[in-house]
Amino acid sequence: MSVTITPTMVGQVIVSGLLAGALYSMVALGLALIFGVMRVINIAHGTFLMLGAYTTFWWFHLLQVNPYLSLLASMPLMFLLGVLLQRTMVSRVVDAPELSSLLLTFGLSLALVNLTQLLFSSDLRSVEYLTGAFLVGPFALSKSRLISFVFAVSITLLAFWFLQKTKLGKAIRATSQSSEVAMVCGINVERIHLYAFGIASALAAAGGSLVAVMIAIQPEMGQVFTLKSFLVIVLGGAGNYPGALVGGMLLGLVEQLSSLFLTTQLSEAVAYVLLVLVLLLRPSGLLGGRAR
Amino acid sequence: MMRYHDRPGGLVAVGVVLLALTSGIGLWASPAAAQNPIKIGASLSLTGTYAALGQNQNRGYQLCAKHVNEQGGVLGRKIEFVLYDDQSQPATGVRLYEKLITQDKVDAILGPYSSAITEAVANVNEKYKMPMVAPMASTTSIFKKGRKFIFMVQSPAEVYLEGLIDVAAKRGLKTVAILNEDTLFPKATVQGTIDLAKQKGLQVVFVEAYPKGNTDFSAVLTKVRAANPDVLAASTYFDDAVAITRQMKELNVNPKMFGVTVGGDLPKFYELLGKNAEFVYGATQWEPELPYPGANEFKDAHHKEFPGADLSYHAAGGYAGCRILADAIKRAGSLDGEKIRNEILKTDTSTVYGGFRVDQDGFQISHKMVMFQWQEGKKVIVWPDELAAGKARFPTPPWSQR
């Protein structure tokens, strides 16, 4: 009782995969940034995404602000929250053994998720803004996903431009490559850490704002994005920023194609099998390790 | 380790206070007060995952005790609940029922919330030959394991989508596709739906399960679109019912009928989806509008007793289950387990919750599911015909015209 797979269907899921992948890339870039600069795996990354989604929801719900416009609120807000948390807590564990930072960010994530539950309850919320699809020939392009894709790609490109061309971006990359040498060259590494955590949180928040228009919002929605981002940066090469892009797109495509050719149940398994294969065959990720 | 009965101890006190509050002033010299009350034991999920649902069921139990006592009690005695909290854990439920029967020496018991906890607890009351009406368990297998002392109140999982299939067949539709969450209850529904479809001459063209917590249905819906079924039946809980509906619109999947099992009946479903929920069919065990005997009085009493509280099928089912037990004790004229069992097996009645009659296994054969359709923001019951309040709007228009 299944269906014959036609080229049109493959085309449709490739489109869906790319639309999802761009979002994964953007969110994972944040995780990669924190890992690259501080060697910290931020388990609370998805939590920032969730908070971004709630920001969009409340702006839309209470003030009727266009959800895409609310990126202008969610990103700076989460940037500030990220900087605050980095300054007060995460900075204490940057050079500590890895377990400390894992525990700290895990704890932070629990605290923030529970606080959100307390404040906003665990009821599902949604931003009913753009539903439906553009019909292009045999393909249906979800309006909300298409617009999210455009935003995700633009924000990611902007982040890359920032990392490549600006002085601060260069300093961030220098710190990724070697924080000792960066320090010797006169870069204020602690300050770079603040920026990196802030920018990463803003990227997650952008993901949240865009996701808010696509799926229902609830306090635990971030966890799956933390996991996926982790998968993406390992696939692409931890700490390698272009790797996050490739990894995100790859994850989106693999998920969709395996759901099509196998079943939705198996698609998660396929993504993790891919992860194991990459770890076995190219442990430094598809594009290699450290950031350049 | 905390000794488990410390916690229930506190809850008994709360239960007694609650009962005292809900049963009004019990000190009048009515005949029922002359003797010790009949103690009915139960544990419900008052905290944990099922808390909201267990609390609803509790309101049904409490209201039943109040009404039974107002009407003179049972065997000339009042009834009184000994109520514990199983924290939504089957293992805790087992310990609590063991304690209720052996230590608290309750006279009768009523079931907990959920199939999972009922399944676990059913071995305890079976051991002590104490009949248990289980109002909130709808998994067939619980009642088909040769147990003699457990009785089902709701319709089984297998018939949740009977209405959808029946209406589809009557409209001359030919093909159906089925999606389900990959867990116990939805899987049972799928098997039942496949059988029903075959009986009614519909062809099942596509079946696929998705994991619990799935949020992206694009690929599976792409396959549904390719299968081009007349009917899409989804065996869901809540989050997935919402996500599937949204993504059907995004992928322009538009079968002539689309129905879900659990979740579509919550007002929240419409709140989240707005106009996109229009025309969606849903299955439910009970709705307050159904013209069952005493339903209006029950509704009013619930509203008066618990102002502002949700009125869901869990409360009505709990109420009905408790009334059935009380009636069976009355007719048996004794608290003997075997005698009560025989009376429950003989029961053939209609309650606020709908029909009640069980076969020799205690499996429910009279209660009917109903199917509603969201029409202009309201759930309109469209099946079965004898309970229908309106006509199904058929077929569903293109997404752009809703």
Coordinates of N, CA and C in Angstrom, one line a residue, chain A residues 1-6 8-10 12-13 16 20 24 123-135 138-145 211-216 218 224 228 255-266 268, chain B residues 176 178 180-183 187 194 198 203-228 238-240 242-243 246-253 268 270-276 399:
Chain A
M1 N 0.8 -1.2 0.0 CA 0.0 0.0 0.0 C 0.9 1.3 0.0
S2 N 1.7 1.4 -1.0 CA 2.4 2.6 -1.1 C 2.2 3.1 -2.5
V3 N 2.9 4.2 -2.8 CA 2.7 4.8 -4.2 C 4.0 4.7 -5.0
T4 N 3.8 4.8 -6.3 CA 4.9 4.8 -7.2 C 5.5 6.2 -7.2
I5 N 6.8 6.2 -7.1 CA 7.5 7.6 -6.9 C 7.8 8.1 -8.3
T6 N 7.3 9.3 -8.6 CA 7.5 9.9 -9.9 C 8.6 11.0 -9.8
T8 N 8.3 14.0 -10.5 CA 7.7 15.2 -10.0 C 7.7 15.2 -8.4
M9 N 7.5 14.0 -7.9 CA 7.5 13.9 -6.4 C 8.9 14.1 -5.9
V10 N 9.9 13.5 -6.6 CA 11.3 13.8 -6.2 C 11.6 15.2 -6.2
Q12 N 9.5 17.7 -5.9 CA 8.8 18.4 -4.9 C 9.6 18.2 -3.5
V13 N 10.0 17.0 -3.2 CA 10.7 16.9 -1.9 C 12.1 17.5 -1.9
S16 N 11.3 20.9 -1.0 CA 11.1 20.9 0.5 C 12.3 20.8 1.3
A20 N 13.9 23.6 3.9 CA 14.2 23.3 5.3 C 15.7 23.4 5.5
Y24 N 18.1 25.2 8.6 CA 19.1 24.4 9.4 C 20.4 25.0 9.3
D123 N 0.8 25.3 26.3 CA -0.2 25.3 25.2 C 0.5 25.5 23.9
L124 N 0.0 24.9 22.8 CA 0.6 25.2 21.5 C 0.1 26.6 21.1
R125 N 1.0 27.3 20.4 CA 0.6 28.6 19.8 C 0.9 28.6 18.4
S126 N 0.3 29.4 17.6 CA 0.7 29.5 16.2 C 0.5 30.9 15.7
V127 N 1.3 31.2 14.7 CA 1.2 32.5 14.0 C 0.6 32.2 12.7
E128 N -0.8 32.5 12.6 CA -1.4 32.2 11.4 C -1.3 33.4 10.5
Y129 N -0.2 33.4 9.7 CA 0.1 34.5 8.9 C 0.0 34.2 7.4
L130 N 0.9 33.4 6.9 CA 0.9 33.0 5.5 C 0.7 31.5 5.5
T131 N -0.5 31.1 5.2 CA -0.7 29.7 5.0 C -0.9 29.4 3.5
G132 N -0.8 28.2 3.1 CA -1.1 27.9 1.7 C 0.2 27.9 0.9
A133 N 0.0 27.8 -0.4 CA 1.1 27.5 -1.3 C 1.0 28.3 -2.6
F134 N 2.2 28.6 -3.2 CA 2.2 29.1 -4.6 C 2.3 27.8 -5.4
L135 N 1.4 27.7 -6.4 CA 1.4 26.5 -7.3 C 2.2 26.8 -8.5
P138 N 3.7 21.6 -11.5 CA 3.3 20.5 -10.7 C 3.7 20.6 -9.2
F139 N 4.4 21.7 -8.9 CA 5.0 21.8 -7.6 C 4.2 22.8 -6.7
A140 N 4.1 22.4 -5.4 CA 3.5 23.4 -4.5 C 4.6 23.9 -3.6
L141 N 4.7 25.3 -3.6 CA 5.7 25.9 -2.8 C 5.0 26.6 -1.7
S142 N 5.3 26.1 -0.5 CA 4.6 26.6 0.7 C 5.0 28.1 0.8
K143 N 4.1 29.0 1.0 CA 4.4 30.4 1.0 C 5.3 30.7 2.2
S144 N 4.9 30.2 3.4 CA 5.7 30.6 4.6 C 7.1 30.0 4.5
R145 N 7.2 28.8 3.9 CA 8.6 28.2 3.9 C 9.4 28.9 2.8
V211 N 10.6 30.0 11.9 CA 9.9 28.7 12.1 C 8.5 29.0 12.7
A212 N 8.3 30.1 13.4 CA 7.1 30.4 14.1 C 5.9 30.5 13.1
V213 N 6.2 30.9 11.9 CA 5.2 31.0 10.9 C 4.9 29.7 10.2
M214 N 5.8 28.7 10.4 CA 5.6 27.4 9.8 C 5.0 26.4 10.6
I215 N 5.5 26.3 11.9 CA 5.0 25.2 12.7 C 4.5 25.8 14.1
A216 N 3.8 24.9 14.8 CA 3.2 25.4 16.1 C 4.3 25.6 17.1
Q218 N 5.8 25.8 21.0 CA 5.6 25.4 22.4 C 7.0 25.4 23.0
V224 N 14.7 19.8 19.4 CA 15.0 19.1 18.2 C 15.9 19.9 17.3
K228 N 19.5 18.8 15.7 CA 19.7 18.9 14.3 C 20.9 19.8 14.0
E255 N 16.8 14.2 4.9 CA 15.5 14.0 5.6 C 14.4 13.8 4.7
Q256 N 14.3 14.7 3.7 CA 13.1 14.6 2.8 C 13.2 13.5 1.9
L257 N 14.4 13.2 1.3 CA 14.4 12.1 0.3 C 14.2 10.8 1.0
S258 N 14.8 10.6 2.2 CA 14.6 9.3 2.8 C 13.1 9.2 3.3
S259 N 12.5 10.3 3.6 CA 11.0 10.2 4.0 C 10.3 9.7 2.7
L260 N 10.7 10.2 1.6 CA 10.0 9.9 0.3 C 10.3 8.4 -0.1
F261 N 11.5 8.0 -0.1 CA 11.9 6.7 -0.6 C 11.6 5.6 0.4
L262 N 11.8 6.0 1.7 CA 11.6 5.0 2.8 C 10.3 5.5 3.5
T263 N 10.4 5.7 4.8 CA 9.2 6.3 5.4 C 9.7 7.4 6.4
T264 N 8.7 8.2 6.8 CA 9.1 9.3 7.7 C 9.7 8.8 9.0
Q265 N 9.3 7.6 9.4 CA 9.9 6.9 10.6 C 11.3 6.7 10.4
L266 N 11.7 6.3 9.2 CA 13.1 5.9 9.0 C 14.0 7.1 8.7
E268 N 14.7 9.8 10.2 CA 15.6 10.3 11.3 C 16.8 9.3 11.4
Chain B
V176 N -9.1 5.4 0.1 CA -8.8 6.1 1.4 C -7.3 5.9 1.6
I178 N -4.3 6.5 4.8 CA -4.3 6.6 6.2 C -2.9 7.0 6.7
N180 N -0.7 7.7 10.5 CA -0.8 7.5 11.9 C 0.5 7.8 12.6
E181 N 0.4 8.2 13.9 CA 1.5 8.3 14.8 C 1.8 6.8 15.1
D182 N 3.1 6.6 15.3 CA 3.6 5.2 15.5 C 3.5 4.8 16.9
T183 N 2.3 4.8 17.6 CA 2.2 4.4 19.0 C 1.0 3.5 19.1
K187 N -2.1 3.0 16.3 CA -1.9 1.8 15.4 C -3.1 0.9 15.5
I194 N -8.7 0.1 8.5 CA -8.5 -0.8 7.3 C -9.6 -1.8 7.2
K198 N -12.5 -2.0 4.2 CA -12.7 -3.2 3.4 C -14.2 -3.6 3.5
Q203 N -11.2 1.2 -1.1 CA -9.9 0.6 -1.3 C -8.9 1.5 -0.5
V204 N -8.0 0.8 0.3 CA -7.0 1.6 1.0 C -5.8 1.7 0.1
V205 N -5.5 2.9 -0.3 CA -4.4 3.1 -1.3 C -3.1 3.5 -0.7
F206 N -3.0 3.9 0.5 CA -1.8 4.3 1.1 C -1.9 4.3 2.6
V207 N -0.9 3.7 3.3 CA -0.8 3.7 4.7 C 0.6 4.1 5.1
E208 N 0.8 5.0 6.0 CA 2.2 5.3 6.5 C 2.2 5.8 7.9
A209 N 3.1 5.4 8.7 CA 3.2 5.9 10.1 C 4.3 6.9 10.2
Y210 N 4.2 7.8 11.1 CA 5.3 8.7 11.4 C 5.6 8.7 12.9
P211 N 6.9 9.1 13.2 CA 7.3 9.0 14.6 C 6.6 10.0 15.5
K212 N 6.4 9.7 16.8 CA 5.9 10.7 17.7 C 6.7 11.9 17.7
G213 N 6.1 13.1 17.8 CA 6.8 14.3 17.8 C 7.3 14.8 16.5
N214 N 6.9 14.2 15.4 CA 7.2 14.6 14.0 C 6.6 16.0 13.7
T215 N 7.3 16.9 13.1 CA 6.7 18.2 12.8 C 6.7 18.4 11.3
D216 N 7.5 17.7 10.5 CA 7.6 17.9 9.1 C 6.9 16.8 8.3
F217 N 5.8 17.1 7.7 CA 5.0 16.0 7.0 C 5.1 16.2 5.5
S218 N 6.0 17.0 5.0 CA 6.0 17.4 3.6 C 6.2 16.1 2.7
A219 N 7.1 15.3 3.0 CA 7.4 14.1 2.2 C 6.2 13.1 2.2
V220 N 5.7 12.9 3.4 CA 4.6 11.9 3.4 C 3.3 12.4 2.8
L221 N 3.1 13.8 2.9 CA 2.0 14.3 2.2 C 2.2 14.4 0.7
T222 N 3.4 14.5 0.3 CA 3.7 14.5 -1.2 C 3.2 13.1 -1.7
K223 N 3.5 12.1 -0.9 CA 3.1 10.7 -1.3 C 1.6 10.6 -1.3
V224 N 0.9 11.2 -0.3 CA -0.5 11.2 -0.2 C -1.1 11.9 -1.5
R225 N -0.5 13.0 -1.8 CA -1.0 13.7 -3.0 C -0.9 12.9 -4.2
A226 N 0.2 12.1 -4.3 CA 0.4 11.3 -5.5 C -0.6 10.1 -5.5
A227 N -0.9 9.6 -4.3 CA -1.9 8.5 -4.2 C -3.3 9.0 -4.6
N228 N -3.5 10.3 -4.4 CA -4.8 11.0 -4.8 C -6.0 10.3 -4.2
F238 N -2.7 15.5 19.2 CA -3.1 16.9 19.0 C -2.1 17.7 18.1
D239 N -0.9 17.7 18.5 CA 0.1 18.5 17.7 C 0.2 18.1 16.3
D240 N 0.2 16.8 16.1 CA 0.3 16.3 14.7 C -1.0 16.6 13.9
V242 N -2.7 19.2 14.1 CA -2.6 20.6 13.7 C -1.6 20.7 12.5
A243 N -0.4 20.1 12.7 CA 0.6 20.2 11.7 C 0.2 19.6 10.4
R246 N -2.2 22.0 8.5 CA -1.5 23.1 8.0 C -0.7 22.8 6.7
Q247 N 0.0 21.6 6.8 CA 0.9 21.3 5.7 C 0.2 20.7 4.5
M248 N -1.0 20.2 4.8 CA -1.9 19.8 3.6 C -2.2 21.0 2.8
K249 N -2.4 22.2 3.5 CA -2.7 23.4 2.7 C -1.4 23.8 2.0
E250 N -0.3 23.7 2.7 CA 1.0 24.2 2.0 C 1.3 23.3 0.8
L251 N 0.9 22.1 0.8 CA 1.3 21.2 -0.3 C 0.1 21.0 -1.2
N252 N -1.0 21.7 -0.9 CA -2.2 21.7 -1.7 C -2.7 20.2 -1.8
V253 N -2.8 19.5 -0.7 CA -3.4 18.2 -0.7 C -4.8 18.4 -0.3
K268 N -9.1 24.3 20.9 CA -7.7 24.8 20.6 C -7.4 24.5 19.1
Y270 N -9.3 24.7 16.6 CA -9.8 25.7 15.7 C -9.1 27.0 16.0
E271 N -8.8 27.3 17.3 CA -8.1 28.5 17.7 C -6.7 28.6 16.9
L272 N -6.0 27.5 16.8 CA -4.7 27.5 16.1 C -4.8 27.6 14.6
L273 N -5.8 26.9 14.1 CA -5.9 26.8 12.6 C -6.8 27.8 12.0
G274 N -7.7 28.3 12.8 CA -8.7 29.3 12.2 C -9.4 28.7 11.1
K275 N -9.6 29.4 10.0 CA -10.4 29.0 8.9 C -9.9 27.7 8.3
N276 N -8.6 27.4 8.4 CA -8.1 26.2 7.8 C -8.6 24.9 8.5
W399 N -8.5 24.7 -1.0 CA -8.0 25.4 0.1 C -8.2 26.9 0.0

